[in-house]
Amino acid sequence: MTSAKKMWKILVVDDDPDVLTNTKFTLMGLKVLGRELVITTIQSAAAAVELLGKEDGFAVILVDVVMESPHAGLALVSTIRDVMKMQMTRIILRTGYPGNAPAMDVVIKLGIDDYIHKQSADRERLITAVVTAIRAYKQIWRLERMKAAMEMIVECSNQLLGAEEVGVFANICMRYLPGIMGEGSSGALAYSGSSSGVEIGPLKVIAATCEHSGLVDQTSNVGGLSTKQSSAPKEMMLKVIMTNTSIKTATQWAIRIVISPTEAAVLWIKKPGGFDDLDERIGNYFSSTVKVCLDRLGMLRKRLDAAMVTMGILAHEFRTPLATLSMSIDFIREAINSNKIHSNRILPLLKNSEQTISRMNSHIDSTIKNVGILLKEQLQLPPDRQDLGAIVRETLEINKLLFSKTGELLVSIENDCWVETDKATLEQVFLNLMSNAVKAQALSKKTSSKPQIEITVRKQGEQVSLKVTDQGVGIPPDQIGHIFQPFYSSSAMPSHGLGLTMAKKAVNAMGGSISCSSTVGVGTTFEILLPRAAQAGKKNLQKCVTDTANLC
């Protein structure tokens, strides 16, 4: 089947010139499934083998039995099927000497698809046989085409899943595209993204098959504007981005692949023979595979970026205490070398060093827990019935030193606030909220004898509420929507941490929600709502702790 001219290739092998002429005349002008026939005639089995070794794509071969030898046609059929492995081509055996090749024996033993007696076959019989054979060939061809394409898509996806760079990823796509789409296909892969998080940015072609290498942009930043002159394929891909829809013409197809609200890719395919319904199915399968693998690549890149930022933050936060330790060590060394050891000066340095090391260890433990939770694709927490009030009291008691600079706390906890949760994770969430409150409080210049941080735990319908309220500087309205993003920094939250991101992910995994309300100059309130667990014992509403305490 030739796609360029959309014609069915028919080969007629017979040593009788009159038979060749009559066959060609009978089939002349015939159209099958909308395509004309291109007929090749040849007069010997040996010549047919030579031709088939050079040319393929024949839909039907009509073979005479008796040619240069009594069984030359039968030998040719065996060669076609067993040696040349041409299993899709339909073979019609024709003979004027049925005694040399009985129909039943030949059909059973050889891979033929029809058997015609020349003496009894009329024009209608020949046309019917050829049309039926072409239809069977097309169905088999479609199945084989789909099978081969899907095998290549699977192989391509295995390669894509191992790619860790966008450029490598795109080049893999282009390496497999011609084989997947077939028949002289070529193409390119373009990306359009924005770091602003507001709208999709400019288009950049990041890879193409060799014949379209001139489309590839050489700018260093993904999403940058190309310095090359625009072309028709680029304009087509850009139109896909601008209209948010795929575009297909007779020989070109630009498929839109959505990555995120601010990111999209375009898979552009060119096929000179045009696209049929099978091509569309294969193209959609391929683009879907590219999308899935792009999503995974984006996830890996985000995790890597998060890990690198975390390492940078840790390095920055540890430099100051390590410098303090280094200065203390230098002072002690000088005192020892000069034999001027004064215990009243050395002991405070040693105590300060121990406290610094303790704070660093605590910070490392907290960061490891936060990163561990964030790097899990799907956080699954072991369900355990816990009293939220007890968790809050215990966490406050254990971390008294952490909150010692806060001043006064107001703690109000109801009895029997049971939830289904993971205790260690919920402790870390509460600790993150308290750490933010302490930092916000430290930035505030207000002085007040009233409680500065308020913690409440109470039942609220079918939920349990945990609130942490500070009287810090407050978060501006334009920043409050971003505070749960990793490493986000605001004027009221300059820590660049992972605590709130981790808290949101953990609370969501518990089936709850976390929210924040804030007023600049007044303070901030974080509230966690968790589903109540099955009640045990009598319901007793009592503020068991309502006091003003200094945890110093």
Coordinates of C-alpha atoms in Angstrom, one line a residue:
M1 CA 0.0 0.0 0.0
T2 CA 1.6 3.2 -1.1
S3 CA 0.6 6.2 1.0
A4 CA 2.0 8.9 -1.3
K5 CA -0.4 8.0 -4.2
K6 CA -2.9 6.0 -2.0
M7 CA -2.9 3.0 -4.3
W8 CA -3.0 -0.8 -3.8
K9 CA 0.0 -2.6 -5.2
I10 CA -0.9 -5.8 -7.0
L11 CA 1.6 -8.3 -8.4
V12 CA 0.6 -10.8 -11.1
V13 CA 3.0 -13.8 -11.8
D14 CA 2.2 -15.9 -14.8
D15 CA 4.2 -17.2 -17.8
D16 CA 1.4 -16.7 -20.2
P17 CA 1.4 -13.1 -21.7
D18 CA -2.3 -13.4 -22.6
V19 CA -3.2 -14.2 -19.0
L20 CA -1.2 -11.2 -17.8
T21 CA -2.8 -8.9 -20.3
N22 CA -6.4 -10.1 -19.5
T23 CA -5.8 -9.9 -15.8
K24 CA -4.5 -6.3 -16.1
F25 CA -7.4 -5.4 -18.4
T26 CA -10.0 -6.9 -16.0
L27 CA -8.7 -5.0 -12.9
M28 CA -8.1 -1.8 -14.8
G29 CA -10.0 1.2 -13.3
L30 CA -11.0 -0.8 -10.2
K31 CA -11.2 1.1 -6.9
V32 CA -11.1 -0.7 -3.6
L33 CA -11.8 1.2 -0.4
G34 CA -11.4 4.5 -2.3
R35 CA -8.0 3.6 -3.8
E36 CA -6.9 2.6 -7.3
L37 CA -4.8 -0.4 -8.1
V38 CA -1.2 -0.3 -9.5
I39 CA -0.6 -3.6 -11.2
T40 CA 2.9 -5.1 -11.9
T41 CA 3.2 -8.2 -14.1
I42 CA 6.0 -10.7 -14.3
Q43 CA 6.5 -14.0 -16.2
S44 CA 8.5 -16.3 -13.9
A45 CA 8.8 -17.3 -10.3
A46 CA 12.5 -16.5 -10.3
A47 CA 11.9 -13.0 -11.6
A48 CA 9.2 -12.6 -8.9
V49 CA 11.6 -13.5 -6.1
E50 CA 14.2 -11.0 -7.5
L51 CA 11.5 -8.3 -7.6
L52 CA 10.2 -9.0 -4.1
G53 CA 13.7 -8.8 -2.8
K54 CA 13.9 -5.2 -4.0
E55 CA 10.4 -4.0 -3.6
D56 CA 7.8 -4.5 -0.8
G57 CA 4.3 -3.3 0.0
F58 CA 2.3 -5.6 -2.3
A59 CA -1.2 -6.1 -1.0
V60 CA -2.1 -9.0 -3.3
I61 CA 0.0 -11.5 -5.3
L62 CA -1.7 -13.6 -8.0
V63 CA 0.5 -16.7 -8.7
D64 CA 0.3 -19.3 -11.5
V65 CA 1.2 -22.8 -10.4
V66 CA 2.9 -24.1 -13.6
M67 CA 5.6 -21.8 -15.0
E68 CA 9.3 -22.6 -15.5
S69 CA 8.5 -25.9 -13.7
P70 CA 5.3 -27.8 -12.9
H71 CA 5.5 -26.6 -9.2
A72 CA 7.2 -23.2 -9.7
G73 CA 4.2 -21.3 -8.3
L74 CA 4.0 -23.5 -5.2
A75 CA 7.7 -23.0 -4.5
L76 CA 7.3 -19.3 -4.9
V77 CA 4.5 -19.3 -2.3
S78 CA 6.8 -21.2 0.1
T79 CA 9.6 -18.7 -0.5
I80 CA 7.3 -15.7 0.1
R81 CA 5.9 -17.0 3.3
D82 CA 8.8 -19.0 4.9
V83 CA 11.9 -17.3 3.5
M84 CA 10.9 -13.7 2.9
K85 CA 8.5 -13.7 5.9
M86 CA 5.8 -11.8 4.0
Q87 CA 2.8 -12.7 6.2
M88 CA 0.6 -9.7 5.5
T89 CA 0.5 -10.0 1.7
R90 CA -2.6 -12.0 0.5
I91 CA -1.7 -14.7 -2.1
I92 CA -4.2 -16.0 -4.7
L93 CA -3.2 -19.2 -6.4
R94 CA -4.3 -19.6 -10.0
T95 CA -3.9 -22.7 -12.1
G96 CA -5.0 -24.2 -15.4
Y97 CA -3.9 -27.7 -14.2
P98 CA -5.7 -28.4 -11.0
G99 CA -4.3 -32.0 -11.0
N100 CA -0.8 -30.6 -10.4
A101 CA -2.0 -28.7 -7.3
P102 CA -5.3 -30.0 -5.8
A103 CA -7.1 -27.2 -4.1
M104 CA -7.6 -28.9 -0.7
D105 CA -4.0 -30.0 -0.4
V106 CA -2.6 -26.6 -1.4
V107 CA -4.9 -24.6 0.9
I108 CA -4.1 -26.8 3.9
K109 CA -0.3 -27.0 3.4
L110 CA 0.6 -23.6 1.9
G111 CA -0.2 -20.1 3.1
I112 CA -2.5 -19.1 0.4
D113 CA -5.7 -17.1 0.8
D114 CA -7.7 -18.1 -2.3
Y115 CA -7.6 -20.7 -5.1
I116 CA -8.9 -20.0 -8.7
H117 CA -9.3 -22.4 -11.6
K118 CA -8.5 -20.4 -14.7
Q119 CA -10.9 -22.3 -17.0
S120 CA -13.9 -21.7 -14.8
A121 CA -13.1 -18.2 -13.4
D122 CA -14.8 -15.3 -15.0
R123 CA -14.3 -11.5 -14.6
E124 CA -16.6 -11.3 -11.6
R125 CA -14.8 -14.2 -9.8
L126 CA -11.4 -12.5 -10.3
I127 CA -12.6 -9.1 -9.1
T128 CA -14.3 -10.6 -6.0
A129 CA -11.2 -12.5 -5.0
V130 CA -9.0 -9.4 -5.4
V131 CA -11.4 -7.1 -3.5
T132 CA -11.7 -9.6 -0.6
A133 CA -8.0 -10.1 -0.5
I134 CA -7.3 -6.3 -0.3
R135 CA -9.8 -5.9 2.5
A136 CA -8.2 -8.7 4.4
Y137 CA -4.7 -7.1 3.8
K138 CA -5.9 -3.8 5.1
Q139 CA -7.2 -5.2 8.3
I140 CA -4.0 -7.2 8.9
W141 CA -1.9 -4.2 8.0
R142 CA -3.8 -2.0 10.5
L143 CA -3.3 -4.6 13.2
E144 CA 0.4 -5.0 12.5
R145 CA 0.8 -1.2 12.2
M146 CA -0.9 -0.7 15.6
K147 CA 1.1 -3.5 17.2
A148 CA 4.4 -2.1 16.0
A149 CA 3.5 1.4 17.0
M150 CA 2.5 0.4 20.5
E151 CA 5.6 -1.6 20.9
M152 CA 7.7 1.4 20.0
I153 CA 5.6 3.7 22.3
V154 CA 6.3 1.3 25.2
E155 CA 10.0 1.2 24.3
C156 CA 10.0 5.0 24.1
S157 CA 8.2 5.4 27.4
N158 CA 10.9 3.3 29.1
Q159 CA 13.6 5.6 27.7
L160 CA 11.6 8.7 28.7
L161 CA 11.1 7.5 32.3
G162 CA 14.9 7.4 32.7
A163 CA 15.5 10.9 31.3
E164 CA 16.3 13.5 33.9
E165 CA 16.9 16.5 31.6
V166 CA 14.4 18.2 29.4
G167 CA 16.7 18.2 26.4
V168 CA 17.4 14.5 26.7
F169 CA 13.7 13.8 27.1
A170 CA 12.8 15.8 23.9
N171 CA 15.5 14.1 21.9
I172 CA 14.3 10.7 22.8
C173 CA 10.8 11.7 21.6
M174 CA 12.1 12.8 18.3
R175 CA 14.2 9.7 17.9
Y176 CA 11.2 7.4 18.2
L177 CA 8.6 9.7 16.4
P178 CA 9.4 8.5 12.8
G179 CA 9.1 4.9 13.7
I180 CA 5.9 5.4 15.7
M181 CA 4.1 7.5 13.2
G182 CA 5.6 5.8 10.1
E183 CA 5.9 6.5 6.4
G184 CA 8.4 9.4 6.3
S185 CA 7.0 11.1 9.4
S186 CA 9.0 13.9 11.1
G187 CA 8.4 16.5 13.7
A188 CA 9.4 18.7 16.6
L189 CA 8.7 19.2 20.3
A190 CA 8.1 22.6 21.7
Y191 CA 7.6 24.0 25.2
S192 CA 5.8 27.0 26.5
G193 CA 6.1 28.0 30.2
S194 CA 6.1 30.9 32.6
S195 CA 8.0 31.3 35.8
S196 CA 5.5 34.0 36.9
G197 CA 2.8 31.5 37.7
V198 CA 0.3 33.7 36.0
E199 CA 0.1 32.8 32.3
I200 CA 1.8 30.6 29.8
G201 CA 5.0 32.2 28.4
P202 CA 6.7 32.3 25.0
L203 CA 7.2 29.2 22.8
K204 CA 10.5 27.4 22.4
V205 CA 11.3 24.4 20.1
I206 CA 13.6 22.2 22.2
A207 CA 14.1 19.2 19.8
A208 CA 13.3 18.1 16.3
T209 CA 14.0 15.3 13.8
C210 CA 17.1 15.9 11.7
E211 CA 15.2 17.4 8.7
H212 CA 13.7 20.1 10.9
S213 CA 16.8 20.8 13.1
G214 CA 16.6 24.4 12.0
L215 CA 13.4 24.8 14.0
V216 CA 15.3 24.2 17.3
D217 CA 15.8 27.4 19.3
Q218 CA 19.3 28.0 20.6
T219 CA 18.3 30.3 23.5
S220 CA 19.6 29.1 26.8
N221 CA 16.5 29.5 28.9
V222 CA 13.4 27.3 28.3
G223 CA 10.5 29.5 27.3
G224 CA 12.8 32.2 25.9
L225 CA 12.1 34.0 22.6
S226 CA 13.9 32.5 19.6
T227 CA 16.4 34.6 17.8
K228 CA 15.7 32.7 14.5
Q229 CA 13.2 33.8 12.0
S230 CA 9.7 32.4 12.5
S231 CA 8.5 29.6 10.2
A232 CA 5.2 28.0 9.3
P233 CA 5.6 25.0 11.8
K234 CA 6.5 27.4 14.6
E235 CA 3.5 29.6 13.7
M236 CA 1.3 26.6 13.8
M237 CA 2.7 25.5 17.2
L238 CA 2.3 29.0 18.6
K239 CA -1.3 29.1 17.4
V240 CA -1.9 25.9 19.4
I241 CA -0.6 27.6 22.5
M242 CA -2.6 30.8 21.9
T243 CA -5.9 29.0 21.2
N244 CA -5.5 26.1 23.7
T245 CA -6.4 23.5 21.1
S246 CA -4.7 21.1 18.8
I247 CA -4.6 21.8 15.1
K248 CA -4.5 19.3 12.2
T249 CA -4.2 19.8 8.4
A250 CA -3.8 17.3 5.6
T251 CA -0.1 16.7 6.3
Q252 CA 0.6 18.4 9.6
W253 CA -0.6 17.9 13.1
A254 CA 0.2 20.0 16.2
I255 CA -0.9 18.3 19.4
R256 CA -1.4 20.3 22.6
I257 CA 0.0 18.7 25.8
V258 CA -1.1 20.4 29.0
I259 CA 1.6 20.1 31.7
S260 CA 0.2 22.7 34.3
P261 CA -1.9 25.9 34.2
T262 CA 1.2 27.8 33.2
E263 CA 3.0 25.1 31.2
A264 CA 2.3 23.4 27.9
A265 CA 4.1 21.4 25.2
V266 CA 3.3 21.0 21.5
L267 CA 4.1 17.8 19.6
W268 CA 4.3 18.8 15.9
I269 CA 4.1 15.9 13.4
K270 CA 4.5 16.1 9.6
K271 CA 3.4 13.2 7.5
P272 CA 3.5 13.7 3.6
G273 CA 1.0 10.9 3.0
G274 CA -1.5 12.4 5.4
F275 CA -3.2 11.1 8.5
D276 CA -5.9 8.4 8.6
D277 CA -8.0 7.3 11.6
L278 CA -5.3 4.9 12.7
D279 CA -2.6 7.6 12.6
E280 CA -4.9 9.7 14.8
R281 CA -5.2 6.9 17.3
I282 CA -1.4 6.3 17.4
G283 CA -0.7 10.0 17.6
N284 CA -3.0 10.4 20.6
Y285 CA -1.5 7.4 22.3
F286 CA 2.0 8.8 21.7
S287 CA 1.1 12.3 23.0
S288 CA -0.6 10.9 26.1
T289 CA 2.6 8.9 26.8
V290 CA 4.7 12.0 26.4
K291 CA 2.4 13.9 28.8
V292 CA 2.6 11.2 31.5
C293 CA 6.4 11.1 31.2
L294 CA 6.6 14.9 31.2
D295 CA 4.6 15.0 34.4
R296 CA 7.0 12.6 36.0
L297 CA 10.0 14.6 34.8
G298 CA 8.5 17.7 36.2
M299 CA 7.9 16.1 39.5
L300 CA 11.5 14.8 39.7
R301 CA 12.8 18.3 38.8
K302 CA 10.6 19.9 41.5
R303 CA 11.8 17.4 44.0
L304 CA 15.4 18.0 43.0
D305 CA 15.0 21.8 43.1
A306 CA 13.4 21.5 46.6
A307 CA 16.2 19.3 47.8
M308 CA 18.8 21.7 46.5
V309 CA 17.1 24.7 48.1
T310 CA 16.8 22.8 51.3
M311 CA 20.5 22.1 51.3
G312 CA 21.2 25.8 50.6
I313 CA 19.0 26.9 53.4
L314 CA 20.5 24.4 55.9
A315 CA 24.0 25.5 54.9
H316 CA 23.1 29.2 55.4
E317 CA 21.4 28.6 58.7
F318 CA 24.3 26.5 60.1
R319 CA 27.0 29.0 59.2
T320 CA 26.3 31.4 62.0
P321 CA 26.2 28.9 64.9
L322 CA 29.2 27.1 63.4
A323 CA 31.1 30.4 63.3
T324 CA 30.2 30.9 67.0
L325 CA 31.5 27.5 67.9
S326 CA 34.7 28.2 65.9
M327 CA 35.3 31.4 67.8
S328 CA 34.8 29.7 71.1
I329 CA 37.2 26.9 70.2
D330 CA 39.8 29.5 69.1
F331 CA 39.4 31.4 72.4
I332 CA 39.8 28.2 74.5
R333 CA 42.8 27.1 72.4
E334 CA 44.5 30.5 72.9
A335 CA 43.8 30.3 76.6
I336 CA 45.3 26.8 76.9
N337 CA 48.4 27.8 74.8
S338 CA 49.0 30.9 77.0
N339 CA 48.3 29.0 80.2
K340 CA 45.7 31.6 81.1
I341 CA 42.7 29.4 81.7
H342 CA 39.9 31.2 83.5
S343 CA 37.0 29.0 84.4
N344 CA 34.7 31.9 84.8
R345 CA 35.2 32.7 81.1
I346 CA 35.7 29.1 79.8
L347 CA 32.6 27.5 81.3
P348 CA 30.1 30.0 79.8
L349 CA 31.7 29.4 76.4
L350 CA 31.3 25.6 76.8
K351 CA 27.7 26.0 78.0
N352 CA 26.9 28.3 75.0
S353 CA 28.5 25.8 72.7
E354 CA 26.4 22.9 74.1
Q355 CA 23.3 25.0 73.6
T356 CA 24.2 25.8 70.1
I357 CA 24.9 22.2 69.2
S358 CA 21.5 21.2 70.8
R359 CA 19.7 23.8 68.7
M360 CA 21.4 22.7 65.5
N361 CA 20.5 19.0 66.2
S362 CA 16.9 20.0 66.9
H363 CA 16.8 22.0 63.7
I364 CA 18.3 19.2 61.7
D365 CA 15.7 16.7 63.1
S366 CA 12.8 19.0 62.3
T367 CA 14.0 19.7 58.7
I368 CA 14.6 16.0 58.0
K369 CA 11.0 15.2 59.2
N370 CA 9.6 18.0 57.0
V371 CA 11.6 17.0 53.9
G372 CA 10.7 13.3 54.4
I373 CA 7.0 14.1 54.4
L374 CA 7.2 16.5 51.4
L375 CA 9.1 14.1 49.2
K376 CA 6.5 11.4 49.5
E377 CA 4.2 11.4 46.4
Q378 CA 1.2 10.2 48.4
L379 CA 1.4 10.6 52.2
Q380 CA -0.3 7.7 54.0
L381 CA -0.5 8.0 57.8
P382 CA -1.3 5.0 60.0
P383 CA -4.7 5.7 61.6
D384 CA -4.5 5.9 65.4
R385 CA -7.0 7.3 67.9
Q386 CA -5.3 10.2 69.7
D387 CA -6.4 13.0 72.1
L388 CA -5.4 16.2 70.3
G389 CA -5.3 18.1 73.6
A390 CA -2.8 15.6 75.1
I391 CA -0.6 15.9 72.0
V392 CA -0.6 19.7 72.3
R393 CA 0.3 19.7 76.1
E394 CA 3.1 17.1 75.6
T395 CA 4.6 19.1 72.7
L396 CA 4.5 22.3 74.7
E397 CA 6.2 20.6 77.6
I398 CA 8.9 19.0 75.6
N399 CA 9.8 22.2 73.7
K400 CA 9.8 24.7 76.7
L401 CA 13.2 25.9 75.8
L402 CA 12.2 26.6 72.2
F403 CA 9.3 28.9 73.4
S404 CA 11.2 30.4 76.3
K405 CA 11.6 33.8 74.5
T406 CA 8.0 34.1 73.7
G407 CA 6.9 35.4 77.0
E408 CA 3.3 34.4 77.9
L409 CA 1.1 31.7 76.4
L410 CA -2.6 31.2 76.9
V411 CA -3.6 27.6 76.5
S412 CA -7.2 26.5 76.4
I413 CA -8.0 22.8 75.8
E414 CA -11.3 20.9 76.0
N415 CA -11.4 17.3 77.2
D416 CA -11.9 14.3 74.8
C417 CA -10.9 15.9 71.6
W418 CA -10.2 12.6 69.9
V419 CA -9.0 12.3 66.3
E420 CA -7.8 9.6 64.0
T421 CA -4.2 10.6 63.2
D422 CA -0.5 9.8 63.4
K423 CA 0.8 11.2 66.6
A424 CA 4.4 11.9 65.5
T425 CA 3.2 13.7 62.4
L426 CA 0.7 15.8 64.2
E427 CA 3.3 16.8 66.8
Q428 CA 5.5 18.0 64.0
V429 CA 2.7 20.0 62.5
F430 CA 1.9 21.7 65.8
L431 CA 5.6 22.4 66.4
N432 CA 5.8 24.1 63.0
L433 CA 2.9 26.3 63.8
M434 CA 4.3 27.3 67.1
S435 CA 7.7 28.0 65.6
N436 CA 6.1 30.4 63.1
A437 CA 4.2 32.1 65.9
V438 CA 7.4 32.6 67.9
K439 CA 9.2 34.0 64.9
A440 CA 6.3 36.3 64.0
Q441 CA 6.2 37.5 67.6
A442 CA 9.9 38.2 67.7
L443 CA 9.5 40.5 64.7
S444 CA 6.7 42.5 66.4
K445 CA 7.7 45.7 68.2
K446 CA 4.6 45.7 70.4
T447 CA 4.9 45.4 74.1
S448 CA 1.9 44.0 76.0
S449 CA 1.2 42.4 79.4
K450 CA -1.5 40.3 77.7
P451 CA -0.9 36.8 76.5
Q452 CA 1.0 37.0 73.3
I453 CA 0.3 33.5 71.8
E454 CA -3.0 31.7 72.3
I455 CA -3.5 28.0 71.7
T456 CA -7.0 26.5 71.7
V457 CA -8.2 23.0 71.2
R458 CA -12.0 22.4 71.1
K459 CA -14.7 20.3 69.6
Q460 CA -16.6 22.0 66.7
G461 CA -19.5 19.8 65.5
E462 CA -18.1 16.7 63.8
Q463 CA -14.6 18.2 63.8
V464 CA -11.9 19.1 66.3
S465 CA -10.3 22.6 66.0
L466 CA -6.7 23.5 66.8
K467 CA -5.9 27.2 66.7
V468 CA -2.6 29.0 67.2
T469 CA -2.9 32.8 67.4
D470 CA 0.0 35.2 67.7
Q471 CA 0.2 39.0 68.1
G472 CA 3.0 39.3 65.6
V473 CA 3.5 41.6 62.6
G474 CA 0.8 39.9 60.5
I475 CA 0.9 38.8 56.9
P476 CA -0.1 41.2 54.0
P477 CA -3.2 40.1 52.0
D478 CA -1.2 39.8 48.8
Q479 CA 1.2 37.3 50.5
I480 CA -1.2 35.1 52.5
G481 CA -2.2 33.0 49.5
H482 CA 1.4 31.8 49.0
I483 CA 2.5 30.9 52.5
F484 CA 1.9 27.2 52.0
Q485 CA 4.3 27.0 49.1
P486 CA 7.7 25.5 49.7
F487 CA 10.4 28.0 50.7
Y488 CA 8.1 31.0 50.4
S489 CA 9.4 34.1 52.2
S490 CA 7.2 37.1 53.2
S491 CA 7.8 40.1 55.3
A492 CA 6.1 38.3 58.2
M493 CA 7.6 34.9 57.5
P494 CA 11.3 35.2 56.5
S495 CA 12.4 31.7 57.4
H496 CA 12.3 30.2 53.9
G497 CA 11.2 26.9 55.5
L498 CA 9.1 23.8 54.7
G499 CA 7.0 23.8 57.8
L500 CA 3.8 25.1 56.5
T501 CA 4.0 23.1 53.2
M502 CA 4.6 20.0 55.3
A503 CA 1.7 20.9 57.6
K504 CA -0.8 21.3 54.8
K505 CA 0.2 18.0 53.2
A506 CA 0.1 16.2 56.5
V507 CA -3.3 17.7 57.5
N508 CA -4.8 16.9 54.1
A509 CA -3.6 13.3 54.5
M510 CA -5.5 13.2 57.8
G511 CA -8.7 14.1 56.1
G512 CA -8.6 17.6 57.6
S513 CA -7.9 21.2 56.5
I514 CA -5.6 24.0 57.5
S515 CA -6.3 27.7 57.0
C516 CA -4.8 31.1 57.9
S517 CA -6.2 34.5 58.7
S518 CA -4.1 37.5 59.4
T519 CA -4.2 41.3 59.9
V520 CA -1.1 43.4 59.5
G521 CA -0.1 44.9 62.8
V522 CA -2.5 42.7 64.7
G523 CA -1.5 39.1 64.3
T524 CA -2.1 35.8 62.6
T525 CA -4.3 32.8 63.3
F526 CA -3.7 29.3 61.9
E527 CA -6.6 26.8 62.4
I528 CA -6.5 23.1 61.8
L529 CA -9.8 21.2 61.5
L530 CA -9.7 17.4 61.8
P531 CA -12.6 14.9 61.8
R532 CA -13.6 13.7 65.2
A533 CA -12.9 10.1 66.1
A534 CA -15.5 7.9 67.8
Q535 CA -16.3 9.3 71.3
A536 CA -15.2 7.3 74.3
G537 CA -16.6 8.1 77.8
K538 CA -18.9 10.9 78.7
K539 CA -18.9 14.2 76.9
N540 CA -17.4 16.7 79.3
L541 CA -16.8 20.3 78.2
Q542 CA -14.3 21.7 80.5
K543 CA -11.4 24.2 80.1
C544 CA -8.9 22.0 82.0
V545 CA -6.2 24.5 81.3
T546 CA -6.9 28.2 81.2
D547 CA -4.0 30.0 82.7
T548 CA -1.3 32.4 81.9
A549 CA 2.0 30.7 82.0
N550 CA 5.6 31.8 81.5
L551 CA 7.5 28.8 80.1
C552 CA 10.9 30.2 80.8

